């Protein structure tokens, strides 16, 4: 993979998702009738798969155990079409696992994550992958490992453009000093508050937060406002956009598919607003299905789906 064959590089966790879906009103400390599904997940793995599903040339660096679930993830990468040949395989370890319980509305009530083996990826391993990092058009990262991320950003920021999914507000707090290294950030409201250092209570605060990020050196900012849509801004365009009438079954992978939509827009050289719309469409397609990644996701499916979306812009 070189510059004449543009690709997006994703770095992060591959996780086995065990998701419980409530069939009636959720009550804590109670046994709730429902169903349980096991699937492949991890924020960055989900992003990589969604990118591949919409025909984006994608390479994914992760860490896997030598167990059956690790083999399942490798097989999935080959079937869907994202490249994991540069990943770290730990034959005597177990692949990371995520367990969550969703309420009757498809919203997460609680979750536990076992990601200990991810600590085996260090700066030496990363630097052994320097060629694939330097030749990527964009590199998608999260804030799971602040020290390692700082090493990557400081060493490779002149070679590729970084896209950040902060993952959580608590993790975002540990990397806010690194904001200036990112080309693109996609925080939700709480993560944006942590990164910019002040509360976001209204649209004026959102604009002020975006201006702060742009002043730090970020090129494109996308702030997720949940039901209120997405606020996006760069030095020439800004706005807030959402869609309505969405039937929600599982919100777990919505942010992951949105980031993949951003990557799609960048490699296809779409305008900022068209990139946002494509990313939102991918997100909506995701939450309308019980799986974390909608098995119908494809470039053609998204284009057809977008024909029937009613956009509300402000």
PDB file of C-alpha atoms in Angstrom:
ATOM      1  CA  UNK A   1       0.000   0.000   0.000  1.00  0.00           C
ATOM      2  CA  UNK A   2       1.564   3.260  -1.140  1.00  0.00           C
ATOM      3  CA  UNK A   3       0.496   6.760  -2.081  1.00  0.00           C
ATOM      4  CA  UNK A   4      -0.519   5.657  -5.594  1.00  0.00           C
ATOM      5  CA  UNK A   5      -2.985   3.275  -3.940  1.00  0.00           C
ATOM      6  CA  UNK A   6      -4.632   5.577  -1.343  1.00  0.00           C
ATOM      7  CA  UNK A   7      -5.796   3.958   1.859  1.00  0.00           C
ATOM      8  CA  UNK A   8      -6.953   4.750   5.368  1.00  0.00           C
ATOM      9  CA  UNK A   9      -5.091   3.180   8.256  1.00  0.00           C
ATOM     10  CA  UNK A  10      -6.982   2.377  11.464  1.00  0.00           C
ATOM     11  CA  UNK A  11      -5.228   1.615  14.752  1.00  0.00           C
ATOM     12  CA  UNK A  12      -7.032   0.220  17.760  1.00  0.00           C
ATOM     13  CA  UNK A  13      -8.848  -2.561  19.503  1.00  0.00           C
ATOM     14  CA  UNK A  14     -10.557  -5.645  18.142  1.00  0.00           C
ATOM     15  CA  UNK A  15     -13.106  -6.859  20.660  1.00  0.00           C
ATOM     16  CA  UNK A  16     -15.644  -9.656  20.899  1.00  0.00           C
ATOM     17  CA  UNK A  17     -19.025  -8.047  21.644  1.00  0.00           C
ATOM     18  CA  UNK A  18     -21.503  -9.852  23.889  1.00  0.00           C
ATOM     19  CA  UNK A  19     -24.702  -7.798  23.809  1.00  0.00           C
ATOM     20  CA  UNK A  20     -27.888  -8.388  25.799  1.00  0.00           C
ATOM     21  CA  UNK A  21     -31.095  -6.887  24.350  1.00  0.00           C
ATOM     22  CA  UNK A  22     -33.958  -6.234  26.815  1.00  0.00           C
ATOM     23  CA  UNK A  23     -37.417  -7.301  25.641  1.00  0.00           C
ATOM     24  CA  UNK A  24     -39.234  -5.344  28.337  1.00  0.00           C
ATOM     25  CA  UNK A  25     -38.593  -2.261  30.478  1.00  0.00           C
ATOM     26  CA  UNK A  26     -35.097  -2.417  31.932  1.00  0.00           C
ATOM     27  CA  UNK A  27     -34.674  -2.505  35.704  1.00  0.00           C
ATOM     28  CA  UNK A  28     -31.258  -2.620  37.346  1.00  0.00           C
ATOM     29  CA  UNK A  29     -30.441  -5.590  39.563  1.00  0.00           C
ATOM     30  CA  UNK A  30     -33.138  -7.656  37.913  1.00  0.00           C
ATOM     31  CA  UNK A  31     -33.192 -10.505  35.413  1.00  0.00           C
ATOM     32  CA  UNK A  32     -34.697  -9.095  32.219  1.00  0.00           C
ATOM     33  CA  UNK A  33     -36.162 -11.270  29.458  1.00  0.00           C
ATOM     34  CA  UNK A  34     -34.300 -10.704  26.228  1.00  0.00           C
ATOM     35  CA  UNK A  35     -31.842 -12.175  23.804  1.00  0.00           C
ATOM     36  CA  UNK A  36     -28.047 -12.301  23.715  1.00  0.00           C
ATOM     37  CA  UNK A  37     -25.878 -11.939  20.637  1.00  0.00           C
ATOM     38  CA  UNK A  38     -22.153 -12.414  20.192  1.00  0.00           C
ATOM     39  CA  UNK A  39     -20.463 -10.429  17.437  1.00  0.00           C
ATOM     40  CA  UNK A  40     -17.142  -8.878  16.479  1.00  0.00           C
ATOM     41  CA  UNK A  41     -16.561  -5.355  17.709  1.00  0.00           C
ATOM     42  CA  UNK A  42     -14.201  -2.739  19.046  1.00  0.00           C
ATOM     43  CA  UNK A  43     -14.579   0.892  18.019  1.00  0.00           C
ATOM     44  CA  UNK A  44     -11.632   0.890  15.628  1.00  0.00           C
ATOM     45  CA  UNK A  45     -12.357  -2.587  14.251  1.00  0.00           C
ATOM     46  CA  UNK A  46     -15.929  -1.450  13.583  1.00  0.00           C
ATOM     47  CA  UNK A  47     -14.626   1.636  11.816  1.00  0.00           C
ATOM     48  CA  UNK A  48     -12.303  -0.504   9.690  1.00  0.00           C
ATOM     49  CA  UNK A  49     -15.070  -2.920   8.710  1.00  0.00           C
ATOM     50  CA  UNK A  50     -17.496  -0.119   7.873  1.00  0.00           C
ATOM     51  CA  UNK A  51     -14.839   1.555   5.732  1.00  0.00           C
ATOM     52  CA  UNK A  52     -14.220  -1.672   3.834  1.00  0.00           C
ATOM     53  CA  UNK A  53     -17.950  -2.244   3.357  1.00  0.00           C
ATOM     54  CA  UNK A  54     -18.242   1.078   1.496  1.00  0.00           C
ATOM     55  CA  UNK A  55     -15.264   0.249  -0.714  1.00  0.00           C
ATOM     56  CA  UNK A  56     -12.588   2.282   1.060  1.00  0.00           C
ATOM     57  CA  UNK A  57      -9.103   0.750   0.847  1.00  0.00           C
ATOM     58  CA  UNK A  58      -8.501   0.009   4.533  1.00  0.00           C
ATOM     59  CA  UNK A  59      -5.637  -1.341   6.626  1.00  0.00           C
ATOM     60  CA  UNK A  60      -6.173  -2.118  10.290  1.00  0.00           C
ATOM     61  CA  UNK A  61      -3.509  -2.583  12.948  1.00  0.00           C
ATOM     62  CA  UNK A  62      -4.795  -4.302  16.073  1.00  0.00           C
ATOM     63  CA  UNK A  63      -3.867  -6.930  18.667  1.00  0.00           C
ATOM     64  CA  UNK A  64      -5.522 -10.344  18.789  1.00  0.00           C
ATOM     65  CA  UNK A  65      -5.266 -13.437  20.930  1.00  0.00           C
ATOM     66  CA  UNK A  66      -4.492 -16.811  19.423  1.00  0.00           C
ATOM     67  CA  UNK A  67      -7.954 -18.090  20.410  1.00  0.00           C
ATOM     68  CA  UNK A  68     -10.921 -18.924  18.190  1.00  0.00           C
ATOM     69  CA  UNK A  69     -12.322 -15.401  18.475  1.00  0.00           C
ATOM     70  CA  UNK A  70      -9.060 -13.937  17.227  1.00  0.00           C
ATOM     71  CA  UNK A  71      -9.192 -16.296  14.269  1.00  0.00           C
ATOM     72  CA  UNK A  72     -12.816 -15.237  13.645  1.00  0.00           C
ATOM     73  CA  UNK A  73     -11.753 -11.596  13.459  1.00  0.00           C
ATOM     74  CA  UNK A  74      -8.956 -12.400  10.998  1.00  0.00           C
ATOM     75  CA  UNK A  75     -11.385 -14.415   8.863  1.00  0.00           C
ATOM     76  CA  UNK A  76     -13.864 -11.533   8.932  1.00  0.00           C
ATOM     77  CA  UNK A  77     -11.191  -9.115   7.741  1.00  0.00           C
ATOM     78  CA  UNK A  78     -10.495 -11.338   4.757  1.00  0.00           C
ATOM     79  CA  UNK A  79     -14.176 -11.813   3.935  1.00  0.00           C
ATOM     80  CA  UNK A  80     -15.093  -8.120   4.208  1.00  0.00           C
ATOM     81  CA  UNK A  81     -11.856  -6.795   2.750  1.00  0.00           C
ATOM     82  CA  UNK A  82      -9.857  -4.855   5.348  1.00  0.00           C
ATOM     83  CA  UNK A  83      -6.164  -5.682   5.700  1.00  0.00           C
ATOM     84  CA  UNK A  84      -4.947  -6.931   9.120  1.00  0.00           C
ATOM     85  CA  UNK A  85      -1.563  -8.341   8.084  1.00  0.00           C
ATOM     86  CA  UNK A  86       0.287  -5.770  10.216  1.00  0.00           C
ATOM     87  CA  UNK A  87      -1.517  -6.659  13.457  1.00  0.00           C
ATOM     88  CA  UNK A  88       0.058  -8.147  16.589  1.00  0.00           C
ATOM     89  CA  UNK A  89      -1.027 -11.753  17.212  1.00  0.00           C
ATOM     90  CA  UNK A  90      -0.457 -13.053  20.771  1.00  0.00           C
ATOM     91  CA  UNK A  91      -0.830 -16.815  20.530  1.00  0.00           C
ATOM     92  CA  UNK A  92      -1.074 -17.414  24.289  1.00  0.00           C
ATOM     93  CA  UNK A  93      -3.519 -14.559  25.013  1.00  0.00           C
ATOM     94  CA  UNK A  94      -7.289 -14.166  24.768  1.00  0.00           C
ATOM     95  CA  UNK A  95      -8.869 -11.669  22.381  1.00  0.00           C
ATOM     96  CA  UNK A  96     -10.374  -8.640  24.213  1.00  0.00           C
ATOM     97  CA  UNK A  97     -14.067  -8.914  25.103  1.00  0.00           C
ATOM     98  CA  UNK A  98     -16.850  -6.335  25.607  1.00  0.00           C
ATOM     99  CA  UNK A  99     -20.117  -7.168  27.391  1.00  0.00           C
ATOM    100  CA  UNK A 100     -23.077  -4.751  27.426  1.00  0.00           C
ATOM    101  CA  UNK A 101     -26.740  -4.672  28.404  1.00  0.00           C
ATOM    102  CA  UNK A 102     -29.142  -2.560  26.337  1.00  0.00           C
ATOM    103  CA  UNK A 103     -32.550  -1.381  27.520  1.00  0.00           C
ATOM    104  CA  UNK A 104     -35.811  -1.740  25.627  1.00  0.00           C
ATOM    105  CA  UNK A 105     -34.959   1.384  23.590  1.00  0.00           C
ATOM    106  CA  UNK A 106     -31.655  -0.032  22.432  1.00  0.00           C
ATOM    107  CA  UNK A 107     -29.651   2.275  24.700  1.00  0.00           C
ATOM    108  CA  UNK A 108     -26.738   1.009  26.774  1.00  0.00           C
ATOM    109  CA  UNK A 109     -27.374   0.635  30.510  1.00  0.00           C
ATOM    110  CA  UNK A 110     -24.092  -0.970  31.567  1.00  0.00           C
ATOM    111  CA  UNK A 111     -20.955  -2.508  30.103  1.00  0.00           C
ATOM    112  CA  UNK A 112     -17.721  -4.281  31.091  1.00  0.00           C
ATOM    113  CA  UNK A 113     -14.594  -4.352  28.938  1.00  0.00           C
ATOM    114  CA  UNK A 114     -11.591  -6.702  29.213  1.00  0.00           C
ATOM    115  CA  UNK A 115      -8.800  -5.160  27.133  1.00  0.00           C
ATOM    116  CA  UNK A 116      -5.658  -6.092  29.072  1.00  0.00           C
ATOM    117  CA  UNK A 117      -3.756  -7.574  26.131  1.00  0.00           C
ATOM    118  CA  UNK A 118      -4.017  -4.290  24.249  1.00  0.00           C
ATOM    119  CA  UNK A 119      -1.236  -3.010  26.491  1.00  0.00           C
ATOM    120  CA  UNK A 120       1.140  -5.276  24.561  1.00  0.00           C
ATOM    121  CA  UNK A 121       1.197  -2.781  21.682  1.00  0.00           C
ATOM    122  CA  UNK A 122       4.050  -0.387  22.449  1.00  0.00           C
ATOM    123  CA  UNK A 123       6.076   2.279  20.681  1.00  0.00           C
ATOM    124  CA  UNK A 124       8.612  -0.240  19.378  1.00  0.00           C
ATOM    125  CA  UNK A 125       5.855  -2.251  17.715  1.00  0.00           C
ATOM    126  CA  UNK A 126       4.339   0.924  16.265  1.00  0.00           C
ATOM    127  CA  UNK A 127       7.663   2.096  14.878  1.00  0.00           C
ATOM    128  CA  UNK A 128       8.119  -1.278  13.195  1.00  0.00           C
ATOM    129  CA  UNK A 129       5.025  -0.265  11.170  1.00  0.00           C
ATOM    130  CA  UNK A 130       6.361   3.178  10.271  1.00  0.00           C
ATOM    131  CA  UNK A 131       6.145   2.639   6.514  1.00  0.00           C
ATOM    132  CA  UNK A 132       2.445   1.831   6.473  1.00  0.00           C
ATOM    133  CA  UNK A 133       1.767   4.757   8.840  1.00  0.00           C
ATOM    134  CA  UNK A 134       3.703   7.261   6.759  1.00  0.00           C
ATOM    135  CA  UNK A 135       2.047   6.196   3.510  1.00  0.00           C
ATOM    136  CA  UNK A 136      -1.547   6.359   4.774  1.00  0.00           C
ATOM    137  CA  UNK A 137      -3.718   9.197   3.504  1.00  0.00           C
ATOM    138  CA  UNK A 138      -5.453   9.298   6.893  1.00  0.00           C
ATOM    139  CA  UNK A 139      -4.999   7.408  10.150  1.00  0.00           C
ATOM    140  CA  UNK A 140      -7.931   6.818  12.497  1.00  0.00           C
ATOM    141  CA  UNK A 141      -7.096   6.563  16.208  1.00  0.00           C
ATOM    142  CA  UNK A 142      -8.877   6.640  19.562  1.00  0.00           C
ATOM    143  CA  UNK A 143      -7.773   7.730  23.032  1.00  0.00           C
ATOM    144  CA  UNK A 144      -7.416   4.303  24.669  1.00  0.00           C
ATOM    145  CA  UNK A 145      -3.635   4.607  25.143  1.00  0.00           C
ATOM    146  CA  UNK A 146      -2.636   8.264  25.716  1.00  0.00           C
ATOM    147  CA  UNK A 147       1.132   7.749  25.976  1.00  0.00           C
ATOM    148  CA  UNK A 148       1.300   5.605  22.858  1.00  0.00           C
ATOM    149  CA  UNK A 149      -0.952   8.041  21.000  1.00  0.00           C
ATOM    150  CA  UNK A 150       1.318  10.932  21.951  1.00  0.00           C
ATOM    151  CA  UNK A 151       4.305   9.037  20.560  1.00  0.00           C
ATOM    152  CA  UNK A 152       2.467   8.361  17.294  1.00  0.00           C
ATOM    153  CA  UNK A 153       1.219  11.925  16.851  1.00  0.00           C
ATOM    154  CA  UNK A 154       4.543  13.587  17.568  1.00  0.00           C
ATOM    155  CA  UNK A 155       6.504  11.223  15.345  1.00  0.00           C
ATOM    156  CA  UNK A 156       4.152  10.864  12.368  1.00  0.00           C
ATOM    157  CA  UNK A 157       1.950  13.985  12.236  1.00  0.00           C
ATOM    158  CA  UNK A 158       3.985  15.405   9.350  1.00  0.00           C
ATOM    159  CA  UNK A 159       3.495  12.234   7.318  1.00  0.00           C
ATOM    160  CA  UNK A 160      -0.245  11.556   7.543  1.00  0.00           C
ATOM    161  CA  UNK A 161      -3.481  13.192   8.731  1.00  0.00           C
ATOM    162  CA  UNK A 162      -5.025  11.926  11.967  1.00  0.00           C
ATOM    163  CA  UNK A 163      -8.728  11.413  12.659  1.00  0.00           C
ATOM    164  CA  UNK A 164      -9.708  11.148  16.340  1.00  0.00           C
ATOM    165  CA  UNK A 165     -12.647   9.331  17.857  1.00  0.00           C
ATOM    166  CA  UNK A 166     -12.208  10.141  21.576  1.00  0.00           C
ATOM    167  CA  UNK A 167     -14.317   7.106  22.653  1.00  0.00           C
ATOM    168  CA  UNK A 168     -15.250   8.572  26.053  1.00  0.00           C
ATOM    169  CA  UNK A 169     -15.037  11.794  28.057  1.00  0.00           C
ATOM    170  CA  UNK A 170     -12.773  10.224  30.686  1.00  0.00           C
ATOM    171  CA  UNK A 171     -10.319   9.064  28.035  1.00  0.00           C
ATOM    172  CA  UNK A 172     -10.538  12.379  26.179  1.00  0.00           C
ATOM    173  CA  UNK A 173      -9.369  14.189  29.324  1.00  0.00           C
ATOM    174  CA  UNK A 174      -6.006  12.432  29.030  1.00  0.00           C
ATOM    175  CA  UNK A 175      -5.268  13.604  25.491  1.00  0.00           C
ATOM    176  CA  UNK A 176      -6.654  17.143  25.381  1.00  0.00           C
ATOM    177  CA  UNK A 177      -3.107  18.514  25.190  1.00  0.00           C
ATOM    178  CA  UNK A 178      -2.725  16.650  21.876  1.00  0.00           C
ATOM    179  CA  UNK A 179      -5.652  18.262  20.037  1.00  0.00           C
ATOM    180  CA  UNK A 180      -3.355  20.356  17.851  1.00  0.00           C
ATOM    181  CA  UNK A 181      -2.011  17.233  16.123  1.00  0.00           C
ATOM    182  CA  UNK A 182      -5.351  16.102  14.688  1.00  0.00           C
ATOM    183  CA  UNK A 183      -6.684  16.890  11.229  1.00  0.00           C
ATOM    184  CA  UNK A 184     -10.188  15.811  12.268  1.00  0.00           C
ATOM    185  CA  UNK A 185     -11.942  15.250  15.582  1.00  0.00           C
ATOM    186  CA  UNK A 186     -15.351  13.649  16.146  1.00  0.00           C
ATOM    187  CA  UNK A 187     -16.327  14.096  19.810  1.00  0.00           C
ATOM    188  CA  UNK A 188     -19.793  13.975  21.292  1.00  0.00           C
ATOM    189  CA  UNK A 189     -20.946  16.875  23.450  1.00  0.00           C
ATOM    190  CA  UNK A 190     -19.368  15.603  26.682  1.00  0.00           C
ATOM    191  CA  UNK A 191     -16.078  14.711  24.993  1.00  0.00           C
ATOM    192  CA  UNK A 192     -15.986  18.134  23.341  1.00  0.00           C
ATOM    193  CA  UNK A 193     -16.466  19.808  26.723  1.00  0.00           C
ATOM    194  CA  UNK A 194     -13.492  17.937  28.110  1.00  0.00           C
ATOM    195  CA  UNK A 195     -11.304  18.696  25.101  1.00  0.00           C
ATOM    196  CA  UNK A 196     -12.108  22.426  24.989  1.00  0.00           C
ATOM    197  CA  UNK A 197     -12.348  22.991  28.746  1.00  0.00           C
ATOM    198  CA  UNK A 198     -15.799  24.555  29.116  1.00  0.00           C
ATOM    199  CA  UNK A 199     -19.462  23.525  29.261  1.00  0.00           C
ATOM    200  CA  UNK A 200     -21.519  23.309  26.085  1.00  0.00           C
ATOM    201  CA  UNK A 201     -25.093  24.343  26.838  1.00  0.00           C
ATOM    202  CA  UNK A 202     -26.288  25.849  23.550  1.00  0.00           C
ATOM    203  CA  UNK A 203     -25.406  26.449  19.908  1.00  0.00           C
ATOM    204  CA  UNK A 204     -23.211  29.429  20.757  1.00  0.00           C
ATOM    205  CA  UNK A 205     -21.135  27.238  23.045  1.00  0.00           C
ATOM    206  CA  UNK A 206     -20.861  24.640  20.283  1.00  0.00           C
ATOM    207  CA  UNK A 207     -19.564  27.270  17.866  1.00  0.00           C
ATOM    208  CA  UNK A 208     -17.120  28.518  20.485  1.00  0.00           C
ATOM    209  CA  UNK A 209     -15.855  24.989  21.051  1.00  0.00           C
ATOM    210  CA  UNK A 210     -15.379  24.478  17.311  1.00  0.00           C
ATOM    211  CA  UNK A 211     -13.514  27.780  17.059  1.00  0.00           C
ATOM    212  CA  UNK A 212     -11.240  26.662  19.886  1.00  0.00           C
ATOM    213  CA  UNK A 213     -10.413  23.428  18.075  1.00  0.00           C
ATOM    214  CA  UNK A 214      -9.759  25.235  14.799  1.00  0.00           C
ATOM    215  CA  UNK A 215      -7.484  27.698  16.584  1.00  0.00           C
ATOM    216  CA  UNK A 216      -5.533  24.741  17.956  1.00  0.00           C
ATOM    217  CA  UNK A 217      -4.885  23.562  14.402  1.00  0.00           C
ATOM    218  CA  UNK A 218      -7.709  21.077  13.743  1.00  0.00           C
ATOM    219  CA  UNK A 219      -8.982  21.250  10.151  1.00  0.00           C
ATOM    220  CA  UNK A 220     -12.453  19.684  10.463  1.00  0.00           C
ATOM    221  CA  UNK A 221     -14.622  19.376  13.579  1.00  0.00           C
ATOM    222  CA  UNK A 222     -17.714  17.163  13.847  1.00  0.00           C
ATOM    223  CA  UNK A 223     -19.553  17.297  17.186  1.00  0.00           C
ATOM    224  CA  UNK A 224     -22.214  14.659  17.756  1.00  0.00           C
ATOM    225  CA  UNK A 225     -25.313  16.031  19.482  1.00  0.00           C
ATOM    226  CA  UNK A 226     -27.267  12.754  19.630  1.00  0.00           C
ATOM    227  CA  UNK A 227     -30.907  13.400  18.615  1.00  0.00           C
ATOM    228  CA  UNK A 228     -30.008  16.986  17.688  1.00  0.00           C
ATOM    229  CA  UNK A 229     -27.724  15.776  14.923  1.00  0.00           C
ATOM    230  CA  UNK A 230     -24.201  16.862  14.015  1.00  0.00           C
ATOM    231  CA  UNK A 231     -22.541  20.242  14.247  1.00  0.00           C
ATOM    232  CA  UNK A 232     -19.703  20.554  11.753  1.00  0.00           C
ATOM    233  CA  UNK A 233     -17.203  23.300  11.102  1.00  0.00           C
ATOM    234  CA  UNK A 234     -13.963  24.152   9.357  1.00  0.00           C
ATOM    235  CA  UNK A 235     -12.497  27.479   8.282  1.00  0.00           C
ATOM    236  CA  UNK A 236     -14.982  27.924   5.412  1.00  0.00           C
ATOM    237  CA  UNK A 237     -18.117  25.886   6.226  1.00  0.00           C
ATOM    238  CA  UNK A 238     -20.267  25.239   9.272  1.00  0.00           C
ATOM    239  CA  UNK A 239     -23.757  24.149  10.175  1.00  0.00           C
ATOM    240  CA  UNK A 240     -25.985  21.793  12.107  1.00  0.00           C
ATOM    241  CA  UNK A 241     -27.797  18.943  10.395  1.00  0.00           C
ATOM    242  CA  UNK A 242     -29.986  16.023  11.411  1.00  0.00           C
ATOM    243  CA  UNK A 243     -32.594  13.662  10.051  1.00  0.00           C
ATOM    244  CA  UNK A 244     -35.860  12.432  11.518  1.00  0.00           C
ATOM    245  CA  UNK A 245     -38.049   9.351  11.638  1.00  0.00           C
ATOM    246  CA  UNK A 246     -35.313   6.878  12.558  1.00  0.00           C
ATOM    247  CA  UNK A 247     -36.325   3.543  14.082  1.00  0.00           C
ATOM    248  CA  UNK A 248     -33.648   2.808  16.689  1.00  0.00           C
ATOM    249  CA  UNK A 249     -32.733  -0.799  17.464  1.00  0.00           C
ATOM    250  CA  UNK A 250     -29.113  -0.495  18.643  1.00  0.00           C
ATOM    251  CA  UNK A 251     -27.092   2.713  18.996  1.00  0.00           C
ATOM    252  CA  UNK A 252     -23.842   0.941  19.907  1.00  0.00           C
ATOM    253  CA  UNK A 253     -22.080   1.296  16.552  1.00  0.00           C
ATOM    254  CA  UNK A 254     -23.494   4.634  15.400  1.00  0.00           C
ATOM    255  CA  UNK A 255     -20.367   6.671  16.111  1.00  0.00           C
ATOM    256  CA  UNK A 256     -18.110   4.068  14.524  1.00  0.00           C
ATOM    257  CA  UNK A 257     -20.006   4.103  11.240  1.00  0.00           C
ATOM    258  CA  UNK A 258     -20.091   7.907  11.309  1.00  0.00           C
ATOM    259  CA  UNK A 259     -16.286   8.034  11.490  1.00  0.00           C
ATOM    260  CA  UNK A 260     -16.128   5.571   8.606  1.00  0.00           C
ATOM    261  CA  UNK A 261     -18.419   7.888   6.654  1.00  0.00           C
ATOM    262  CA  UNK A 262     -15.988  10.744   7.272  1.00  0.00           C
ATOM    263  CA  UNK A 263     -13.171   8.603   5.917  1.00  0.00           C
ATOM    264  CA  UNK A 264     -15.269   7.713   2.868  1.00  0.00           C
ATOM    265  CA  UNK A 265     -15.966  11.380   2.181  1.00  0.00           C
ATOM    266  CA  UNK A 266     -12.307  12.289   2.482  1.00  0.00           C
ATOM    267  CA  UNK A 267     -10.997   9.632   0.098  1.00  0.00           C
ATOM    268  CA  UNK A 268     -13.847  10.294  -2.370  1.00  0.00           C
ATOM    269  CA  UNK A 269     -13.068  14.023  -2.082  1.00  0.00           C
ATOM    270  CA  UNK A 270     -16.640  14.967  -1.186  1.00  0.00           C
ATOM    271  CA  UNK A 271     -17.511  18.446   0.071  1.00  0.00           C
ATOM    272  CA  UNK A 272     -17.743  18.863   3.840  1.00  0.00           C
ATOM    273  CA  UNK A 273     -21.568  18.887   3.856  1.00  0.00           C
ATOM    274  CA  UNK A 274     -21.755  15.850   1.576  1.00  0.00           C
ATOM    275  CA  UNK A 275     -19.264  14.080   3.823  1.00  0.00           C
ATOM    276  CA  UNK A 276     -21.444  14.837   6.845  1.00  0.00           C
ATOM    277  CA  UNK A 277     -24.563  13.578   5.064  1.00  0.00           C
ATOM    278  CA  UNK A 278     -22.864  10.359   3.990  1.00  0.00           C
ATOM    279  CA  UNK A 279     -21.567   9.808   7.514  1.00  0.00           C
ATOM    280  CA  UNK A 280     -24.998  10.426   9.041  1.00  0.00           C
ATOM    281  CA  UNK A 281     -26.578   8.046   6.526  1.00  0.00           C
ATOM    282  CA  UNK A 282     -24.122   5.323   7.537  1.00  0.00           C
ATOM    283  CA  UNK A 283     -24.900   6.027  11.191  1.00  0.00           C
ATOM    284  CA  UNK A 284     -28.668   5.821  10.635  1.00  0.00           C
ATOM    285  CA  UNK A 285     -28.327   2.576   8.687  1.00  0.00           C
ATOM    286  CA  UNK A 286     -26.348   1.202  11.625  1.00  0.00           C
ATOM    287  CA  UNK A 287     -28.808   2.043  14.404  1.00  0.00           C
ATOM    288  CA  UNK A 288     -31.742   0.627  12.444  1.00  0.00           C
ATOM    289  CA  UNK A 289     -30.305  -2.882  12.833  1.00  0.00           C
ATOM    290  CA  UNK A 290     -29.698  -4.962  15.970  1.00  0.00           C
ATOM    291  CA  UNK A 291     -26.147  -5.778  14.903  1.00  0.00           C
ATOM    292  CA  UNK A 292     -23.369  -3.307  15.750  1.00  0.00           C
ATOM    293  CA  UNK A 293     -22.551  -3.297  12.033  1.00  0.00           C
ATOM    294  CA  UNK A 294     -25.486  -3.514   9.669  1.00  0.00           C
ATOM    295  CA  UNK A 295     -24.786  -6.503   7.375  1.00  0.00           C
ATOM    296  CA  UNK A 296     -26.483  -4.580   4.540  1.00  0.00           C
ATOM    297  CA  UNK A 297     -23.902  -1.790   4.707  1.00  0.00           C
ATOM    298  CA  UNK A 298     -22.348  -1.114   1.308  1.00  0.00           C
ATOM    299  CA  UNK A 299     -21.517   1.862  -0.869  1.00  0.00           C
ATOM    300  CA  UNK A 300     -24.516   1.189  -3.119  1.00  0.00           C
ATOM    301  CA  UNK A 301     -26.881   0.667  -0.173  1.00  0.00           C
ATOM    302  CA  UNK A 302     -25.873   3.979   1.406  1.00  0.00           C
ATOM    303  CA  UNK A 303     -26.377   5.875  -1.863  1.00  0.00           C
ATOM    304  CA  UNK A 304     -29.850   4.398  -2.293  1.00  0.00           C
ATOM    305  CA  UNK A 305     -30.723   5.019   1.347  1.00  0.00           C
ATOM    306  CA  UNK A 306     -29.725   8.690   1.086  1.00  0.00           C
ATOM    307  CA  UNK A 307     -32.346   9.293  -1.629  1.00  0.00           C
ATOM    308  CA  UNK A 308     -35.116   8.936   0.948  1.00  0.00           C
ATOM    309  CA  UNK A 309     -33.561  10.918   3.820  1.00  0.00           C
ATOM    310  CA  UNK A 310     -35.206  14.174   4.880  1.00  0.00           C
ATOM    311  CA  UNK A 311     -32.504  16.562   6.062  1.00  0.00           C
ATOM    312  CA  UNK A 312     -33.073  19.341   8.600  1.00  0.00           C
ATOM    313  CA  UNK A 313     -30.321  21.927   8.356  1.00  0.00           C
ATOM    314  CA  UNK A 314     -29.659  25.019  10.437  1.00  0.00           C
TER     315      UNK A 314
END
